[in-house]
Amino acid sequence: MGEPPAVLEMTGIQKIFPGVVALDGVDFRLLPGEIHALMGENGAGKSTLIKVLTGVYGIDGGDIKLSGRDVLFTGPLQAQEAGISTVYQEVNLCANLSVAENIFIGRQPRRFGRIQWSEMRKRSAGLLARLDLDLDVSAPLNTYSLAVQQMVAIARAVDIEAKVLILDEPTSSLDASEVAQLFAIMRRLRDSGVAILFVSHFLDQIYEVADRITVLRNGALIGEYRTAELPQVELVRKMIGKELATLEQLESRPRESAEQIERGEPILRAEQLGRDGAIAPFDLTIHAGEVVGLAGLLGSGRTELARLLFGADKADSGKLELDGKPVSMRSPRAAMAHGIAFSSENRRTEGVIGELTVRENIILALQAARGWTRPIAKRRQDQLVGKYIKALQIRPDNPEIPVRNLSGGNQQKVLLARWLITEPKLLIIDEPTRGIDVGAKAEIQRLVAELSSGGMAVLFVSAELEEVLRLSHKIEVLRDRRLVEELDNTGDVDADRIMRTIASGATS
Amino acid sequence: MTLQKILKSRLMWPVAMLVVLLLCALIFSDGFFDIRIQDGHLFGTPVNILRASAPLVLVAIGMTLVISTGGIDLSVGSVMAVSGAMACLIIGDLSNQNSVGGVAVAVVAAIALSLVLGLWNGFLVAVLGIQPIIATLILMVAGRGLAQLITSGQIINVQSSPYKVIGAGYVLGLPVSVLIAAVVLAITVLLTRRTALGLLLESVGGSPVASRLAGIQARRFTVMVYIASAACAGIAGLIYSSNVSSADGNNAGNLIELDAILAVVIGGTALTGGRFSLAGTTLGALLIATLDTTAQSVGIPPEATLVFKAVVVVVLCLAQSATFRAMLFRRSTPRPAARAEVPA
């Protein structure tokens, strides 16, 4: 069977960071007119491979051939000029500039050195129309949702005459219809001969759109497969390299009946708590040992609700009771004093502190709670940090490297460790599994289940209904910044049931 | 410590530059390192360098803390002027200028006023959310005015031997100003590294938003560092004014903020905040002070001193720049492994 010559060929790529071999002799190729999925767990080397390909990192060994010619990019701009466009997981645009400026930044249409604004706006609008987006191109980008910003990033990448388009987890912040829209665009681009490198942690999406799959594990190449010839279970096995015991175990975990838990005292009760423009007044009760899931679409008020409980934002109406006593949640610090912990969905900007070490990041919240005058003894630190590095399998397991050198999933684990050592009564976790791989996801889910059976209350926020269903005793459904329904997670509740509520907003 | 570790250390380049400077001084200037004991006091050029550097070291220590939180304090020079003016005003009004109690009151009043000025800076930055460079620029300008108001636009001269001790006195053969700087440095190191203060400051500088969500009172720490910076500047102002037995609202601490920022940066603390190094800052300040003195003693004409200083600083900054080093080394050796980053 004749394959067209590869548009991109990487052989024996080697990349070493201090303390970590990120890529160890990895081969990778892209054919024109295909959608190629790059799969692997956190820390498998996916992001590093992409950064090497786009010139963000140099390589320590190996060759990169683009259209048969040796290339060595020293920067993203060079890669872009050679026809490799990238859309990163986290939107890399200037939110304060207009949509049109973002699309044409660095290559504005000019005449006699002057930027032709009207031309730029016209072309932007045309470009977005091709993606079925109807935006005011002169409005600042930050007036649009994250999902729309992502689409603008893609529009920008598409407009640059791209031979290779890299989409690094473009779907992690999109809802179903936006994903479908994106896939339509991807297929259209593929049919016009563009080679697309697609990274996603959603297996269903991979199987829906990808023609071919390359699997990495621990910085090494496991293999390249046709999607049609690789069953999902096989793929997952190749990615995590071990049996799916943990996942399956979790799957069969008997859900404790909701009534059993409700008999205990509620540890938190919110009564008509709300904040203008963020979340409409809601009632919520959380008991010790209970996992409460928050389900809803992006922008439905999930995060806003969680932030109110933690005091990250101040409520402007309603009452909050903790252990039966009324409290006002003025600040995160006050919430922590009441035994509440909150792990943000934006782990890079609101979670870990990149230049500090893993150890420092883990002890940060506990240290903050103790105050600066009472440092945690070094021995105690080592003990706590060592324990959680082991328990959560944080990799690499060296506590003294800057946390920014860790992969996303491992940073998430560091963040969880930070809160777990404060031994909270209520742990609020916002999208802990977003953008991380199957193995780490299963570990985090297992951890949540364990914590709750140990008596900790967990407020679990996730865009993935399956995950919410699997873990929660009780599910709060949000829609358009309102809490619309509370469902006891008994046998007859399934994803369809929740989706109907999200879609209709009404209780049946 | 292996050679490689030393080469990678952030302090390697400032130390190397200091050594080179001192070597030059040794070669080109006779008797540079002659230290003699006279009347029970240490004398000699190295001692002079230390004495001259004391105010800068003090100001740079405070600046390091401010910069570690991602801020900057341009008002330190003005605070020096205000502090000196305040002290001299009170001493000048004393019936007996040699009264130790009176001088003590003056010193305490001057430092207290500095603390208030620091609180003002901290308030503008942490509570009102004004950008640090603008917030402290206000006091940088206004502080000079305040100092001139205090001295009524004149240079106040004082004749007070207890006051003179601060800037020009000796204890156990060592200059008091150097001892003061050393004590402040020691206290700051203990406060930041023996407690969790250093970590929390670095955390605030690394990410204020994430720090708040981790329960750190970022605002309180921000106010604290501006107060600490003003306190350091206030003490430096006393040393300066005591040394010349007068208060000069125009020249005291003039442009010292720039030298202090330079010292911090040479010492390896990034202006974007986060990780800071007090040892580095001290080295940086000593290096700058050494530059001034060495330039004279190796016979560089006064009109070329600033150029000499600039050349040294540029060379040092190039040596510290990872990009520049990569450019140099890439040409000679195509390296098999990247060793650019230093695990902390």
Tab-separated table of N, CA and C in Angstrom, chain B residues 60-146:
chain	number	residue	atom	x	y	z
B	60	ALA	N	20.128	48.089	49.824
B	60	ALA	CA	19.947	46.960	48.906
B	60	ALA	C	19.275	45.775	49.590
B	61	ILE	N	19.502	45.615	50.893
B	61	ILE	CA	18.833	44.531	51.626
B	61	ILE	C	17.319	44.745	51.586
B	62	GLY	N	16.917	45.987	51.924
B	62	GLY	CA	15.477	46.294	51.872
B	62	GLY	C	14.934	46.137	50.467
B	63	MET	N	15.728	46.597	49.496
B	63	MET	CA	15.286	46.520	48.095
B	63	MET	C	15.086	45.058	47.679
B	64	THR	N	15.957	44.166	48.177
B	64	THR	CA	15.835	42.751	47.838
B	64	THR	C	14.480	42.200	48.266
B	65	LEU	N	14.077	42.562	49.479
B	65	LEU	CA	12.800	42.055	49.980
B	65	LEU	C	11.653	42.581	49.112
B	66	VAL	N	11.727	43.873	48.788
B	66	VAL	CA	10.666	44.457	47.963
B	66	VAL	C	10.626	43.775	46.595
B	67	ILE	N	11.807	43.616	46.000
B	67	ILE	CA	11.856	43.025	44.662
B	67	ILE	C	11.396	41.564	44.694
B	68	SER	N	11.657	40.873	45.785
B	68	SER	CA	11.241	39.464	45.847
B	68	SER	C	9.724	39.327	45.752
B	69	THR	N	8.988	40.346	46.176
B	69	THR	CA	7.531	40.263	46.048
B	69	THR	C	7.069	40.792	44.701
B	70	GLY	N	8.010	41.093	43.817
B	70	GLY	CA	7.635	41.592	42.499
B	70	GLY	C	7.490	43.098	42.461
B	71	GLY	N	7.876	43.782	43.522
B	71	GLY	CA	7.752	45.236	43.555
B	71	GLY	C	9.074	45.921	43.319
B	72	ILE	N	9.104	47.219	43.548
B	72	ILE	CA	10.345	47.981	43.470
B	72	ILE	C	10.154	49.211	44.337
B	73	ASP	N	11.221	49.720	44.918
B	73	ASP	CA	11.105	50.886	45.787
B	73	ASP	C	12.068	51.970	45.319
B	74	LEU	N	11.518	52.968	44.635
B	74	LEU	CA	12.356	54.048	44.129
B	74	LEU	C	12.586	55.132	45.171
B	75	SER	N	11.872	55.044	46.294
B	75	SER	CA	11.889	56.161	47.235
B	75	SER	C	13.008	56.073	48.273
B	76	VAL	N	13.853	55.036	48.200
B	76	VAL	CA	14.829	54.821	49.261
B	76	VAL	C	15.777	56.007	49.452
B	77	GLY	N	16.211	56.618	48.358
B	77	GLY	CA	17.118	57.768	48.467
B	77	GLY	C	16.453	58.909	49.211
B	78	SER	N	15.198	59.169	48.891
B	78	SER	CA	14.468	60.252	49.546
B	78	SER	C	14.249	59.952	51.016
B	79	VAL	N	13.965	58.677	51.305
B	79	VAL	CA	13.769	58.308	52.712
B	79	VAL	C	15.068	58.541	53.490
B	80	MET	N	16.209	58.236	52.850
B	80	MET	CA	17.499	58.512	53.487
B	80	MET	C	17.606	59.988	53.839
B	81	ALA	N	17.247	60.825	52.888
B	81	ALA	CA	17.349	62.270	53.100
B	81	ALA	C	16.435	62.722	54.227
B	82	VAL	N	15.194	62.203	54.217
B	82	VAL	CA	14.233	62.585	55.252
B	82	VAL	C	14.740	62.161	56.620
B	83	SER	N	15.232	60.934	56.697
B	83	SER	CA	15.683	60.395	57.971
B	83	SER	C	16.831	61.226	58.540
B	84	GLY	N	17.809	61.519	57.681
B	84	GLY	CA	18.942	62.333	58.132
B	84	GLY	C	18.483	63.721	58.561
B	85	ALA	N	17.571	64.296	57.795
B	85	ALA	CA	17.089	65.641	58.092
B	85	ALA	C	16.386	65.663	59.439
B	86	MET	N	15.560	64.648	59.663
B	86	MET	CA	14.799	64.573	60.913
B	86	MET	C	15.751	64.499	62.111
B	87	ALA	N	16.759	63.610	61.988
B	87	ALA	CA	17.695	63.437	63.095
B	87	ALA	C	18.444	64.739	63.365
B	88	CYS	N	18.939	65.364	62.301
B	88	CYS	CA	19.735	66.575	62.483
B	88	CYS	C	18.886	67.725	63.005
B	89	LEU	N	17.622	67.770	62.598
B	89	LEU	CA	16.727	68.815	63.092
B	89	LEU	C	16.598	68.717	64.616
B	90	ILE	N	16.367	67.501	65.083
B	90	ILE	CA	16.182	67.321	66.523
B	90	ILE	C	17.486	67.597	67.276
B	91	ILE	N	18.599	67.066	66.744
B	91	ILE	CA	19.879	67.271	67.420
B	91	ILE	C	20.258	68.751	67.423
B	92	GLY	N	19.981	69.426	66.308
B	92	GLY	CA	20.307	70.850	66.204
B	92	GLY	C	19.574	71.677	67.248
B	93	ASP	N	18.377	71.216	67.650
B	93	ASP	CA	17.583	71.951	68.634
B	93	ASP	C	17.939	71.595	70.070
B	94	LEU	N	18.809	70.598	70.242
B	94	LEU	CA	19.168	70.205	71.602
B	94	LEU	C	20.004	71.298	72.258
B	95	SER	N	19.767	71.493	73.569
B	95	SER	CA	20.597	72.465	74.276
B	95	SER	C	22.024	71.934	74.372
B	96	ASN	N	22.130	70.621	74.579
B	96	ASN	CA	23.453	70.012	74.588
B	96	ASN	C	23.509	68.945	73.502
B	97	GLN	N	24.173	69.263	72.395
B	97	GLN	CA	24.179	68.339	71.258
B	97	GLN	C	24.928	67.049	71.577
B	98	ASN	N	25.705	67.034	72.637
B	98	ASN	CA	26.451	65.823	72.963
B	98	ASN	C	25.695	64.924	73.924
B	99	SER	N	24.426	65.249	74.205
B	99	SER	CA	23.654	64.397	75.094
B	99	SER	C	23.268	63.106	74.387
B	100	VAL	N	23.661	62.007	74.996
B	100	VAL	CA	23.386	60.706	74.375
B	100	VAL	C	21.890	60.463	74.290
B	101	GLY	N	21.171	60.819	75.351
B	101	GLY	CA	19.718	60.622	75.356
B	101	GLY	C	19.062	61.394	74.229
B	102	GLY	N	19.486	62.623	74.039
B	102	GLY	CA	18.911	63.458	72.983
B	102	GLY	C	19.148	62.857	71.617
B	103	VAL	N	20.369	62.345	71.393
B	103	VAL	CA	20.685	61.732	70.101
B	103	VAL	C	19.839	60.477	69.898
B	104	ALA	N	19.661	59.724	71.000
B	104	ALA	CA	18.840	58.509	70.898
B	104	ALA	C	17.428	58.862	70.474
B	105	VAL	N	16.872	59.922	71.061
B	105	VAL	CA	15.532	60.360	70.681
B	105	VAL	C	15.506	60.716	69.190
B	106	ALA	N	16.537	61.428	68.754
B	106	ALA	CA	16.602	61.836	67.351
B	106	ALA	C	16.623	60.620	66.428
B	107	VAL	N	17.446	59.644	66.810
B	107	VAL	CA	17.576	58.440	65.972
B	107	VAL	C	16.251	57.687	65.909
B	108	VAL	N	15.631	57.513	67.076
B	108	VAL	CA	14.357	56.792	67.112
B	108	VAL	C	13.303	57.539	66.297
B	109	ALA	N	13.268	58.867	66.432
B	109	ALA	CA	12.286	59.660	65.686
B	109	ALA	C	12.514	59.517	64.182
B	110	ALA	N	13.791	59.554	63.779
B	110	ALA	CA	14.104	59.465	62.351
B	110	ALA	C	13.669	58.112	61.797
B	111	ILE	N	13.949	57.050	62.552
B	111	ILE	CA	13.578	55.716	62.062
B	111	ILE	C	12.061	55.554	62.074
B	112	ALA	N	11.416	56.098	63.110
B	112	ALA	CA	9.957	56.010	63.163
B	112	ALA	C	9.336	56.702	61.953
B	113	LEU	N	9.882	57.871	61.612
B	113	LEU	CA	9.362	58.591	60.442
B	113	LEU	C	9.562	57.751	59.171
B	114	SER	N	10.714	57.085	59.093
B	114	SER	CA	10.965	56.222	57.927
B	114	SER	C	9.931	55.111	57.849
B	115	LEU	N	9.605	54.530	59.005
B	115	LEU	CA	8.618	53.445	59.029
B	115	LEU	C	7.275	53.950	58.500
B	116	VAL	N	6.912	55.165	58.904
B	116	VAL	CA	5.650	55.730	58.431
B	116	VAL	C	5.686	55.888	56.903
B	117	LEU	N	6.833	56.359	56.404
B	117	LEU	CA	6.957	56.517	54.952
B	117	LEU	C	6.835	55.158	54.256
B	118	GLY	N	7.434	54.127	54.862
B	118	GLY	CA	7.323	52.782	54.295
B	118	GLY	C	5.897	52.285	54.306
B	119	LEU	N	5.206	52.588	55.381
B	119	LEU	CA	3.797	52.199	55.490
B	119	LEU	C	2.989	52.879	54.377
B	120	TRP	N	3.313	54.124	54.130
B	120	TRP	CA	2.653	54.868	53.047
B	120	TRP	C	2.868	54.147	51.711
B	121	ASN	N	4.105	53.799	51.406
B	121	ASN	CA	4.390	53.067	50.169
B	121	ASN	C	3.588	51.764	50.111
B	122	GLY	N	3.637	51.035	51.225
B	122	GLY	CA	2.945	49.753	51.281
B	122	GLY	C	1.451	49.924	51.096
B	123	PHE	N	0.915	50.982	51.682
B	123	PHE	CA	-0.515	51.268	51.545
B	123	PHE	C	-0.867	51.515	50.080
B	124	LEU	N	-0.066	52.349	49.428
B	124	LEU	CA	-0.346	52.655	48.020
B	124	LEU	C	-0.305	51.388	47.168
B	125	VAL	N	0.701	50.562	47.426
B	125	VAL	CA	0.887	49.376	46.585
B	125	VAL	C	-0.121	48.282	46.928
B	126	ALA	N	-0.208	47.944	48.218
B	126	ALA	CA	-0.967	46.746	48.588
B	126	ALA	C	-2.455	47.026	48.727
B	127	VAL	N	-2.802	48.195	49.233
B	127	VAL	CA	-4.218	48.461	49.487
B	127	VAL	C	-4.866	49.155	48.294
B	128	LEU	N	-4.194	50.181	47.788
B	128	LEU	CA	-4.793	50.895	46.649
B	128	LEU	C	-4.452	50.246	45.318
B	129	GLY	N	-3.495	49.325	45.329
B	129	GLY	CA	-3.190	48.601	44.101
B	129	GLY	C	-2.484	49.430	43.040
B	130	ILE	N	-1.762	50.470	43.463
B	130	ILE	CA	-0.994	51.264	42.501
B	130	ILE	C	0.282	50.507	42.148
B	131	GLN	N	0.688	50.585	40.900
B	131	GLN	CA	1.915	49.878	40.516
B	131	GLN	C	3.084	50.387	41.338
B	132	PRO	N	3.919	49.465	41.848
B	132	PRO	CA	5.005	49.857	42.751
B	132	PRO	C	5.890	50.966	42.192
B	133	ILE	N	6.196	50.910	40.914
B	133	ILE	CA	7.130	51.903	40.369
B	133	ILE	C	6.519	53.303	40.447
B	134	ILE	N	5.211	53.394	40.250
B	134	ILE	CA	4.528	54.684	40.333
B	134	ILE	C	4.356	55.092	41.793
B	135	ALA	N	3.910	54.141	42.598
B	135	ALA	CA	3.625	54.442	44.002
B	135	ALA	C	4.859	54.984	44.703
B	136	THR	N	6.019	54.362	44.438
B	136	THR	CA	7.217	54.792	45.151
B	136	THR	C	7.853	56.002	44.469
B	137	LEU	N	7.522	56.191	43.204
B	137	LEU	CA	7.992	57.400	42.509
B	137	LEU	C	7.426	58.642	43.192
B	138	ILE	N	6.182	58.509	43.700
B	138	ILE	CA	5.549	59.631	44.389
B	138	ILE	C	6.414	60.084	45.559
B	139	LEU	N	6.807	59.104	46.376
B	139	LEU	CA	7.606	59.453	47.550
B	139	LEU	C	9.034	59.826	47.162
B	140	MET	N	9.508	59.271	46.056
B	140	MET	CA	10.850	59.609	45.592
B	140	MET	C	10.933	61.114	45.354
B	141	VAL	N	9.889	61.661	44.751
B	141	VAL	CA	9.863	63.094	44.471
B	141	VAL	C	9.463	63.873	45.726
B	142	ALA	N	8.360	63.405	46.347
B	142	ALA	CA	7.826	64.143	47.494
B	142	ALA	C	8.778	64.099	48.679
B	143	GLY	N	9.508	62.985	48.834
B	143	GLY	CA	10.395	62.818	49.973
B	143	GLY	C	11.501	63.861	49.987
B	144	ARG	N	12.036	64.180	48.812
B	144	ARG	CA	13.062	65.236	48.737
B	144	ARG	C	12.480	66.555	49.214
B	145	GLY	N	11.241	66.801	48.800
B	145	GLY	CA	10.570	68.024	49.224
B	145	GLY	C	10.392	68.036	50.723
B	146	LEU	N	9.980	66.887	51.248
B	146	LEU	CA	9.769	66.766	52.686
B	146	LEU	C	11.072	67.032	53.434
